[in-house]
PDB file of C-alpha atoms in Angstrom:
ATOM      1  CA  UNK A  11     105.593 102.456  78.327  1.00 42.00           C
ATOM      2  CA  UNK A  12     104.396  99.138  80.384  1.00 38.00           C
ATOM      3  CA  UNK A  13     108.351  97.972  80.407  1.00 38.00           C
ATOM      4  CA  UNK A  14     109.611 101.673  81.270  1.00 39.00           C
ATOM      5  CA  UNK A  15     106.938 101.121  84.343  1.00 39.00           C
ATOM      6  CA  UNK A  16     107.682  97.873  85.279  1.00 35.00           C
ATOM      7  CA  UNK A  17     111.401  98.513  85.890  1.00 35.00           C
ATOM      8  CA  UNK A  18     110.274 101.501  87.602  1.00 36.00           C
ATOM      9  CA  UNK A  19     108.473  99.070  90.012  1.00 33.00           C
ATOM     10  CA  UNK A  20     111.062  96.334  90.265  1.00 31.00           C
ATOM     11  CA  UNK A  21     114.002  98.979  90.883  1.00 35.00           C
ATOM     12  CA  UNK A  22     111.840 100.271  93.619  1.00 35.00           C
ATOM     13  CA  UNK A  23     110.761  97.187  95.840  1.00 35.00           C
ATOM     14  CA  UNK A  24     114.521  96.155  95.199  1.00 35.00           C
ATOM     15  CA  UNK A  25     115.939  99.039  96.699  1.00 47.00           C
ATOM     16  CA  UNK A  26     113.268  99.404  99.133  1.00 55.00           C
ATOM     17  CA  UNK A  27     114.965  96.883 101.457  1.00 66.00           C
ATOM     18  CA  UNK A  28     117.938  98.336 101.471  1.00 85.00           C
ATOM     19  CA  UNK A  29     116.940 101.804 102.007  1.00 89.00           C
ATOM     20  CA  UNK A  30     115.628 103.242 105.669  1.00 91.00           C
ATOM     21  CA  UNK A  31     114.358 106.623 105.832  1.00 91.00           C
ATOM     22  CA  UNK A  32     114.267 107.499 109.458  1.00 90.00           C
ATOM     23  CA  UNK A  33     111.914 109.912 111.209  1.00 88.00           C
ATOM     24  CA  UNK A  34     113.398 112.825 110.418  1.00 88.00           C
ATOM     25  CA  UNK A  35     113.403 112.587 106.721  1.00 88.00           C
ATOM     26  CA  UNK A  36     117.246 111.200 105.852  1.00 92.00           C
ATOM     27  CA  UNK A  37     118.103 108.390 103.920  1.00 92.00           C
ATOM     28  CA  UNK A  38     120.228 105.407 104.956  1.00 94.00           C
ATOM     29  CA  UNK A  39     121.472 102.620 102.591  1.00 93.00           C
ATOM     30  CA  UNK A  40     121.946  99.568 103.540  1.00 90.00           C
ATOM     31  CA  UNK A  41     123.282  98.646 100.045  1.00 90.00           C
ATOM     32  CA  UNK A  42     126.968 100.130 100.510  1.00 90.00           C
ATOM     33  CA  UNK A  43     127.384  97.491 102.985  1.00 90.00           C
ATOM     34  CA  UNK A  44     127.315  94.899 100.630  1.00 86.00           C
ATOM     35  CA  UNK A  45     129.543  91.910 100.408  1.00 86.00           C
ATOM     36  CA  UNK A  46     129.868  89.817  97.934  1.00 84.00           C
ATOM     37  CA  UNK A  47     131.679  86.750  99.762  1.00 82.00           C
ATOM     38  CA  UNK A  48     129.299  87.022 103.531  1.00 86.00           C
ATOM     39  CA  UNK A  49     130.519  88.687 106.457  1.00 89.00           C
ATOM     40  CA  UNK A  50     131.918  86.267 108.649  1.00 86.00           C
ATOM     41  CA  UNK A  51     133.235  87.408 111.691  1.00 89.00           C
ATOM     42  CA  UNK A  52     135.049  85.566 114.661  1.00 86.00           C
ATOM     43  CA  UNK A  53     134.021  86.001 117.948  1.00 82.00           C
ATOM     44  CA  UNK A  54     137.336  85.320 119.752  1.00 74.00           C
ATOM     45  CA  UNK A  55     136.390  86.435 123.314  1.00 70.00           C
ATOM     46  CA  UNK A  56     134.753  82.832 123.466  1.00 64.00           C
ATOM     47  CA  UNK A  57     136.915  81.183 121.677  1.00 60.00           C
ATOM     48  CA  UNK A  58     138.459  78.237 122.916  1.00 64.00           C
ATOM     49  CA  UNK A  59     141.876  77.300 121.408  1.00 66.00           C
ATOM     50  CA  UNK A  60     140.964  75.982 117.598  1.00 74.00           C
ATOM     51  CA  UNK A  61     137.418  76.562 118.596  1.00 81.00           C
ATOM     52  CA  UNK A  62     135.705  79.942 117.180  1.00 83.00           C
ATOM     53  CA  UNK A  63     132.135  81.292 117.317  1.00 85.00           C
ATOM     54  CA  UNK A  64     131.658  82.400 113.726  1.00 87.00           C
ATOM     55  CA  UNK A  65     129.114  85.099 113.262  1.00 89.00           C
ATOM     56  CA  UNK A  66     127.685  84.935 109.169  1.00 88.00           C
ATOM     57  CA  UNK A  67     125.743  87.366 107.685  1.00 90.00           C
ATOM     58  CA  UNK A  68     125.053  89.586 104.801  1.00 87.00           C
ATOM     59  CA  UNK A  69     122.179  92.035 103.799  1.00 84.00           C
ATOM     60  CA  UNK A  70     119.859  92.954 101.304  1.00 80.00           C
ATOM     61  CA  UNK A  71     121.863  91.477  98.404  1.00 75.00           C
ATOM     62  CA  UNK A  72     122.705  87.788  98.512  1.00 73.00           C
ATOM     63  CA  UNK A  73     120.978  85.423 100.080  1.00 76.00           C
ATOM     64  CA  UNK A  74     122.770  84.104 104.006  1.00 86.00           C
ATOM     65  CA  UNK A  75     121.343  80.003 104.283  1.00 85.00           C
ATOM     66  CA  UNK A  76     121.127  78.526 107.591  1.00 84.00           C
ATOM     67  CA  UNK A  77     119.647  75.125 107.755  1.00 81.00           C
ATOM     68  CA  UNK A  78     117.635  75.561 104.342  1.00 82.00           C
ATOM     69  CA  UNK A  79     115.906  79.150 105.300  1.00 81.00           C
ATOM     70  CA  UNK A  80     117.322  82.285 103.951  1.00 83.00           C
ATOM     71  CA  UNK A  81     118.502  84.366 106.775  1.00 87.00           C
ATOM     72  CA  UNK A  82     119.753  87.642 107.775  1.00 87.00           C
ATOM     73  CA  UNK A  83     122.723  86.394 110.144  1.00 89.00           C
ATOM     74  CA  UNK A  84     123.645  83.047 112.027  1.00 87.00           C
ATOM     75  CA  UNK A  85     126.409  81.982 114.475  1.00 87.00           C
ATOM     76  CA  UNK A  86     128.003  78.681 114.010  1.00 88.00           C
ATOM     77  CA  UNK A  87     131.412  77.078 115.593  1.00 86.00           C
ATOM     78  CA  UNK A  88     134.013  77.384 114.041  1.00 84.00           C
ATOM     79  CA  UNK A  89     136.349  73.998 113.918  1.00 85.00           C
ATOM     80  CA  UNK A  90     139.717  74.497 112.983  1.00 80.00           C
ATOM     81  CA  UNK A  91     138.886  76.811 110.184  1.00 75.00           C
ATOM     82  CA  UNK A  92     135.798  75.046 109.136  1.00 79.00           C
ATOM     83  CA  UNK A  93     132.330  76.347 110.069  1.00 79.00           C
ATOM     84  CA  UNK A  94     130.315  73.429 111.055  1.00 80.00           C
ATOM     85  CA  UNK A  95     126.742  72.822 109.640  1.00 77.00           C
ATOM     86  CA  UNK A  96     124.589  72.647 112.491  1.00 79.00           C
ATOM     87  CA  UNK A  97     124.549  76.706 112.435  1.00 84.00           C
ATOM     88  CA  UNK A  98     122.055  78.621 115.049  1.00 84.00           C
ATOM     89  CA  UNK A  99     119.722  80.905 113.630  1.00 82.00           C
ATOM     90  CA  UNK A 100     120.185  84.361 115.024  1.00 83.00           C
ATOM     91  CA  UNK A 101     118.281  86.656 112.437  1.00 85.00           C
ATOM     92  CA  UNK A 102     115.679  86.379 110.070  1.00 84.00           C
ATOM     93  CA  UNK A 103     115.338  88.620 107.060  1.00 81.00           C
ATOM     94  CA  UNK A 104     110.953  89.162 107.851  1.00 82.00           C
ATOM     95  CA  UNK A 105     111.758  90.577 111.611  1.00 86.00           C
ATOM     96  CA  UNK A 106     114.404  93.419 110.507  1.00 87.00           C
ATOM     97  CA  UNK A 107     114.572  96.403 112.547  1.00 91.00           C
ATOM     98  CA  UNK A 108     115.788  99.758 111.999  1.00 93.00           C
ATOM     99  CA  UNK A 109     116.608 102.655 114.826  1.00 94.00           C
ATOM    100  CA  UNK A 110     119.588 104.392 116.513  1.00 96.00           C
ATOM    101  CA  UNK A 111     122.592 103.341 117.982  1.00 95.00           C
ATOM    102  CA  UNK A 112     121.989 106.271 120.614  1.00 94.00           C
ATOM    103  CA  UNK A 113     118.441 107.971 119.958  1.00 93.00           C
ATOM    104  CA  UNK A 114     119.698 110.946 122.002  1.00 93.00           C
ATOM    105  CA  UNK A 115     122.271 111.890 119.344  1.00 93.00           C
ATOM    106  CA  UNK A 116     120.827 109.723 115.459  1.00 92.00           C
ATOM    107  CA  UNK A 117     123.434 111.789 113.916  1.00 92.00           C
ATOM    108  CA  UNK A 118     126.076 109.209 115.246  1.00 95.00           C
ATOM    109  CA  UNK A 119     124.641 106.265 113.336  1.00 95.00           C
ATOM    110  CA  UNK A 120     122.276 103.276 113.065  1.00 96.00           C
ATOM    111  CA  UNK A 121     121.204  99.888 114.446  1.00 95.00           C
ATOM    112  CA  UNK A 122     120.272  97.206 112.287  1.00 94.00           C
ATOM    113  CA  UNK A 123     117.962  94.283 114.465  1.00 93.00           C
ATOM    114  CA  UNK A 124     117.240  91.088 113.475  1.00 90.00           C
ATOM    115  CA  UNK A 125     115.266  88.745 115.961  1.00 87.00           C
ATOM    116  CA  UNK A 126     114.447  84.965 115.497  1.00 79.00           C
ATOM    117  CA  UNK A 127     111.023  83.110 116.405  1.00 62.00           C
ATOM    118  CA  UNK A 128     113.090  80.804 119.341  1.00 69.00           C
ATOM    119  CA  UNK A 129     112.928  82.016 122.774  1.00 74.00           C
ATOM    120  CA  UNK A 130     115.903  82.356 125.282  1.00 75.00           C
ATOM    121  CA  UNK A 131     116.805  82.944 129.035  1.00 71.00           C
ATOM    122  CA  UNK A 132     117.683  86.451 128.928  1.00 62.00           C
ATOM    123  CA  UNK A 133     119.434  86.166 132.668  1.00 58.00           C
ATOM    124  CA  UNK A 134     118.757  89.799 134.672  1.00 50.00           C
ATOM    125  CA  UNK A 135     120.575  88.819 137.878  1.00 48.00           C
ATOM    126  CA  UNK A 136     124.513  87.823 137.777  1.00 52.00           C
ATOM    127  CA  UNK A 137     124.309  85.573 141.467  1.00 53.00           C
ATOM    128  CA  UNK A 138     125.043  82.143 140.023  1.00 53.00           C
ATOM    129  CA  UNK A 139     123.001  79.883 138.568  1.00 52.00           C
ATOM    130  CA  UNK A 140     121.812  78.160 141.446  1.00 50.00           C
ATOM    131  CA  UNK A 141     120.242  81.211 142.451  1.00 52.00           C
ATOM    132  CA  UNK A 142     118.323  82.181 139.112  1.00 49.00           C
ATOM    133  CA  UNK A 143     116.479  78.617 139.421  1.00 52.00           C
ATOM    134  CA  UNK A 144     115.302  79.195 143.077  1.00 48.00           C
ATOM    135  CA  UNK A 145     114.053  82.273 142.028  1.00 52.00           C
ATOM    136  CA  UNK A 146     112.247  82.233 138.467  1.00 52.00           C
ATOM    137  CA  UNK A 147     111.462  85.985 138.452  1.00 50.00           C
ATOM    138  CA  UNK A 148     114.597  86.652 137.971  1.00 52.00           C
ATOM    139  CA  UNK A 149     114.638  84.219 134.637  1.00 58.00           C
ATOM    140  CA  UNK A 150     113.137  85.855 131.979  1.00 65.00           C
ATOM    141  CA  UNK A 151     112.253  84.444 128.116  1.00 72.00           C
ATOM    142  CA  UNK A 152     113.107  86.782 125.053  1.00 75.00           C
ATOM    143  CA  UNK A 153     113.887  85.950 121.470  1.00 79.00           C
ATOM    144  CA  UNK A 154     117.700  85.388 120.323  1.00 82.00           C
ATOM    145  CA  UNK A 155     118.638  88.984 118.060  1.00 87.00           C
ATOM    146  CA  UNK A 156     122.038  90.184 116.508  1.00 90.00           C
ATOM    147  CA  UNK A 157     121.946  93.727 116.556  1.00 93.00           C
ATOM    148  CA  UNK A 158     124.457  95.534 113.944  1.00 94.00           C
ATOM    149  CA  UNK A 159     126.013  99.035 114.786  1.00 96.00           C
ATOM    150  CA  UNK A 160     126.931 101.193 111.885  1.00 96.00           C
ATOM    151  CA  UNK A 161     128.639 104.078 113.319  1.00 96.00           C
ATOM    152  CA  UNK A 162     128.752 107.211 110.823  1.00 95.00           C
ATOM    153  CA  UNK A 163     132.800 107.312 109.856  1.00 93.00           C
ATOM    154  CA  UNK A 164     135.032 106.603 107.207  1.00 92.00           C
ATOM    155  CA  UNK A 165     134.469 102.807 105.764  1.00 92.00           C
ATOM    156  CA  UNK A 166     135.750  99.584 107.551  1.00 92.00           C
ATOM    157  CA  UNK A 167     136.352  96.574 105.954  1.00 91.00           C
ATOM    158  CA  UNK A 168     134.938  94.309 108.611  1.00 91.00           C
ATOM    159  CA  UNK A 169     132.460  93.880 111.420  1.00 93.00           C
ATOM    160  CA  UNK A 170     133.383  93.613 114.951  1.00 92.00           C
ATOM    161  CA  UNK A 171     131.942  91.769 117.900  1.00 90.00           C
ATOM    162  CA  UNK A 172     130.850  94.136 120.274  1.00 90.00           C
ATOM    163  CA  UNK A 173     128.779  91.929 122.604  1.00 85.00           C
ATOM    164  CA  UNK A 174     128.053  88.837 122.898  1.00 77.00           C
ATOM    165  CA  UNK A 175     126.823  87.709 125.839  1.00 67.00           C
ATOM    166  CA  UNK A 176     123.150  86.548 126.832  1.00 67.00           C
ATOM    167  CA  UNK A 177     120.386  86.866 124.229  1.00 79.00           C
ATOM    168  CA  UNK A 178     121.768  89.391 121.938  1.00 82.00           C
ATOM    169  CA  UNK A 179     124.403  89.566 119.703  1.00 87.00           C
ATOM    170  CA  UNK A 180     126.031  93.203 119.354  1.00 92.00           C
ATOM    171  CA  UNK A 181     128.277  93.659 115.945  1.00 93.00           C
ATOM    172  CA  UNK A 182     129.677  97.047 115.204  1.00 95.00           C
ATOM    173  CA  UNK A 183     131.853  98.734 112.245  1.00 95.00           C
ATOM    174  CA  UNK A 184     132.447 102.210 110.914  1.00 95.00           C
ATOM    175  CA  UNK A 185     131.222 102.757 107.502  1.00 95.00           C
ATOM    176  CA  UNK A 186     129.418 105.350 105.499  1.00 94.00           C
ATOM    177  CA  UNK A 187     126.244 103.507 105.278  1.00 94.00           C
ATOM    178  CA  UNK A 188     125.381 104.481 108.951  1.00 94.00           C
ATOM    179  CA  UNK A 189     125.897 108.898 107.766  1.00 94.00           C
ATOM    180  CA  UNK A 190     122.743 110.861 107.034  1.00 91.00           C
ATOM    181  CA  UNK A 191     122.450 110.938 103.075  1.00 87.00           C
ATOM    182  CA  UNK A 192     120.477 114.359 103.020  1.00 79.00           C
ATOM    183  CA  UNK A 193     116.402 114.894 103.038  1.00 69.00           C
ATOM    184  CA  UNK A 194     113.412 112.697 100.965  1.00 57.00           C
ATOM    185  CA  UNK A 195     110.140 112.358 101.323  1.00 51.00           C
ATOM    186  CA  UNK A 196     108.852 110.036 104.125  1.00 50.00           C
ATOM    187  CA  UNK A 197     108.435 106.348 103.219  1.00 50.00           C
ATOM    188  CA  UNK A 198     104.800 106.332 103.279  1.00 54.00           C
ATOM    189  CA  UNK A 199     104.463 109.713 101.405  1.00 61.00           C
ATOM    190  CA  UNK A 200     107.018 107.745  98.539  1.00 61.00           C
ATOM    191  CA  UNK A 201     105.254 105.092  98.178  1.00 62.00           C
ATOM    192  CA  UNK A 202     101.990 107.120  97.358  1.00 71.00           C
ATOM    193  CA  UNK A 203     104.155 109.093  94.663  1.00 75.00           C
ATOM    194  CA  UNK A 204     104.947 106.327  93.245  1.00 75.00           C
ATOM    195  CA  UNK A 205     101.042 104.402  93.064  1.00 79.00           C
ATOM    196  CA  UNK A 206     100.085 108.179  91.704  1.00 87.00           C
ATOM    197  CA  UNK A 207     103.126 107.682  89.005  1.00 88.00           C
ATOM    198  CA  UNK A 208     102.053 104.694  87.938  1.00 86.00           C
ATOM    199  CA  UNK A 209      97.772 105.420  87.923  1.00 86.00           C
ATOM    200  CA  UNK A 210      98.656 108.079  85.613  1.00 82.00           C
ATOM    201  CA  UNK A 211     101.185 106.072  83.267  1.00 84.00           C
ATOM    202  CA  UNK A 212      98.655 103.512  83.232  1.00 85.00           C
ATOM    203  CA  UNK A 213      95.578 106.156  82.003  1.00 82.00           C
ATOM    204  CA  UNK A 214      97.343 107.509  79.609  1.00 78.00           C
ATOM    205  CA  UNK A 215      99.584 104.561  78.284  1.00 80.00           C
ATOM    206  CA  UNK A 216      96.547 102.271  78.450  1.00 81.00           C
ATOM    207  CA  UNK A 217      94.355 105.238  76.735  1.00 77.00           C
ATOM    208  CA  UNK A 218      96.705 105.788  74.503  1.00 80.00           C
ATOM    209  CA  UNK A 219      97.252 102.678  73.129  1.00 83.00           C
ATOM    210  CA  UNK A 220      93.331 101.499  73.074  1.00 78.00           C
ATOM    211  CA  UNK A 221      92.723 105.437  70.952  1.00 76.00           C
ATOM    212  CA  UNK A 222      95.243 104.687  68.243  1.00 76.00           C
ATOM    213  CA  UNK A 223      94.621 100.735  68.011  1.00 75.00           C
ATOM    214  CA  UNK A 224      90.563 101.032  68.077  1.00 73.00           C
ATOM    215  CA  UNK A 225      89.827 104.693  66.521  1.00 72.00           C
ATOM    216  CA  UNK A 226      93.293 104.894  64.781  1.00 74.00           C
ATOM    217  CA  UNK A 227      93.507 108.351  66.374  1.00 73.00           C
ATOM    218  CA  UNK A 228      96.673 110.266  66.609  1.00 78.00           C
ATOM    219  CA  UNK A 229      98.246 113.175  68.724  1.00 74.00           C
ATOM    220  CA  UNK A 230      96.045 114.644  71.497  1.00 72.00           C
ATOM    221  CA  UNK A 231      92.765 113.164  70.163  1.00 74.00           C
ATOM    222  CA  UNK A 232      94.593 109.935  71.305  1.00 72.00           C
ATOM    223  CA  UNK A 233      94.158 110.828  74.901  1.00 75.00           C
ATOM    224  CA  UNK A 234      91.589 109.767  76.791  1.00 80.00           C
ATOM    225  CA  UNK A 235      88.665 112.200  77.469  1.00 79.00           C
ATOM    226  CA  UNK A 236      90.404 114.151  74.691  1.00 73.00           C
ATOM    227  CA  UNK A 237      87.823 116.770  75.187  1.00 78.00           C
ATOM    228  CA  UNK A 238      88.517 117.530  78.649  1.00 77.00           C
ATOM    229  CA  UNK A 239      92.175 117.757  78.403  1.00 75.00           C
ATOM    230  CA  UNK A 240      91.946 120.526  75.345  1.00 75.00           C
ATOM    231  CA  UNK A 241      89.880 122.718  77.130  1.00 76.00           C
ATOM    232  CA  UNK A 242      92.066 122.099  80.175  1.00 76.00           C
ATOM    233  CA  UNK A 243      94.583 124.518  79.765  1.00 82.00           C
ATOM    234  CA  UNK A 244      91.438 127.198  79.551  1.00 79.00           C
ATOM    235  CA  UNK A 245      89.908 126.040  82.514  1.00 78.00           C
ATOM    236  CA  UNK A 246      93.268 126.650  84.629  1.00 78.00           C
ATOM    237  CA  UNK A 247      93.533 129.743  83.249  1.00 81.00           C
ATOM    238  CA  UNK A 248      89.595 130.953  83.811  1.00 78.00           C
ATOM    239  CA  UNK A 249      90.504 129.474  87.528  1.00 80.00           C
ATOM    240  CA  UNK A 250      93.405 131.885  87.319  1.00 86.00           C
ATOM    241  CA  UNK A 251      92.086 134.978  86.458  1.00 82.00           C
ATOM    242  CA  UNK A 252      88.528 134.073  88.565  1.00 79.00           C
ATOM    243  CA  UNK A 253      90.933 134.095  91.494  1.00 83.00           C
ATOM    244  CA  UNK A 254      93.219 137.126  90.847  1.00 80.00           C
ATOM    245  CA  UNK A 255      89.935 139.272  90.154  1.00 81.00           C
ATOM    246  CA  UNK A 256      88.755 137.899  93.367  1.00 78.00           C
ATOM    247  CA  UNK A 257      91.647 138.896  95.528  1.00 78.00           C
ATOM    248  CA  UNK A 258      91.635 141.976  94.063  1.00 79.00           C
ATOM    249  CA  UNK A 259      88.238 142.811  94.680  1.00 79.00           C
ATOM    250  CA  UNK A 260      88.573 142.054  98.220  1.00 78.00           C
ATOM    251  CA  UNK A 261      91.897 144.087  98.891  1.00 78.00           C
ATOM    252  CA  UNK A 262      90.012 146.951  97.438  1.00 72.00           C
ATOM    253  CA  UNK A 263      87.282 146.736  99.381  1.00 71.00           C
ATOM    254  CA  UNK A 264      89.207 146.212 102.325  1.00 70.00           C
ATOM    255  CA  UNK A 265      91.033 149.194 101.732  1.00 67.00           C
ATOM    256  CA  UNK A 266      88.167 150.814 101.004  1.00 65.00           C
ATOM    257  CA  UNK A 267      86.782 150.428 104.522  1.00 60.00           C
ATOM    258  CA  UNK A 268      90.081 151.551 105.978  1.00 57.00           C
ATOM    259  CA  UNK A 269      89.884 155.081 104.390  1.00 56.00           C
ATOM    260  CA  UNK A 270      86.744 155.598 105.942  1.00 54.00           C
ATOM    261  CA  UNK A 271      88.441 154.897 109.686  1.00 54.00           C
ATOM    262  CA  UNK A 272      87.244 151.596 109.783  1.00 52.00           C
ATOM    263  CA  UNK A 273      88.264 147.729 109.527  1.00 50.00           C
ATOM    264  CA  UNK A 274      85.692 144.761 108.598  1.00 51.00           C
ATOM    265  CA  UNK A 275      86.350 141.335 109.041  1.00 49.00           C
ATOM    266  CA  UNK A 276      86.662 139.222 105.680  1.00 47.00           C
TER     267      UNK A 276
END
């Protein structure tokens, strides 16, 4: 019983990360974007001849390590085919963000945010540089983020860079991890199904056990509060009838009042 609950548990807060259920009750899962070796993906806009920006990342399975921390995505250069070591953080696994890639239309798919503790110049104005320092209102700090698109379609193998430019990092594909997986209960409504799941296995299991181990009892005197839960089924059904007879009593008398041209308020 205490193993079958366990796993329960374990299966749960593993899939829990990989699983976002969005506001309107549908289920997205991350999992099906797995990959096994890392995404990396070139960024070949800014590339300069054998010099790459390599994007690295990977999800809720395997772990993405960027100068000793486990990570959610960094960006590196690229050197003639070798990714150097002095990698930039971009994304770290405890800031994840979920929402839409257009909120208007969350049918179309979802947006995966990661966001990093280091600040950067996010630059508003495009007048030159020279201009942005003379005027420091138009300078303004925000954390680095790589933001990852998952539009609703059939599956591609690879990411894509999108964006790239100031502080955020824009990476799209098409893949079926970004469709609408049908209804479930809320997240927060789940998660109290499941603490009710397990209060009960542990009662009973627990009682259970204790019953047949101290009193070497057997069958439903094993349960705890045996008494209660043999007269249970009769107190449901007393509750049962009490009600019916109820109802009844007060249709009838409402009726009752009608045939005599009147109405009464119950």
């Amino acid at each position: 019983m205490f193993s079958v609950l366990f796993l329960i548990t374990t299966s749960y807060a593993t899939d829990k990360n990989c699983l976002w259920h969005d506001s309107y009750g549908y289920i997205y899962d991350i999992q099906k974007l797995h990959n096994i070796n890392n995404y990396q993906v070139p960024d070949t806009d800014t590339s300069m001849g054998m010099f790459n920006m390599i994007y690295e990342f990977n999800f809720c399975i395997g772990a993405v390590r960027c100068q000793g921390r486990d990570v959610a995505a960094f960006e590196a250069l690229e050197v003639m085919g070798k990714v150097t070591e002095n990698c930039d953080v971009l994304g770290l696994k405890e800031t994840q963000e979920f929402g839409y890639i257009n909120p208007i239309y969350p049918e179309l798919g979802i947006s995966i945010t990661y966001k990093q503790g280091d600040m950067c110049f996010d630059v508003k104005d495009d007048g030159g540089l020279q201009k942005i320092i003379a005027d420091n209102e138009q300078m303004q700090m925000s954390p680095r983020s790589v933001t990852f698109e998952i539009t609703c379609g059939k599956d591609e193998p690879n990411f894509r860079v999108i964006d790239s430019s100031k502080c955020n990092i824009r990476l799209g594909i098409q893949h079926s991890a970004g469709c609408r997986q049908g209804s479930s209960p809320s997240g927060g409504s789940q998660t109290m199904l499941l603490y009710i799941i397990l209060a009960a296995g542990l009662y009973f299991g627990g009682g259970i056990a204790y019953n047949k181990k101290q009193y070497q009892l057997s069958g439903v005197d094993a349960l705890p509060h045996s008494h209660f839960w043999k007269d249970f089924p009769h107190l449901v059904k007393d509750g049962i009838n009490f009600t019916v007879i109820k109802a009844f009593g007060i249709i009838k008398k409402f009726r009752g009042l009608q045939s005599e041209g009147g109405y009464a308020v119950i």
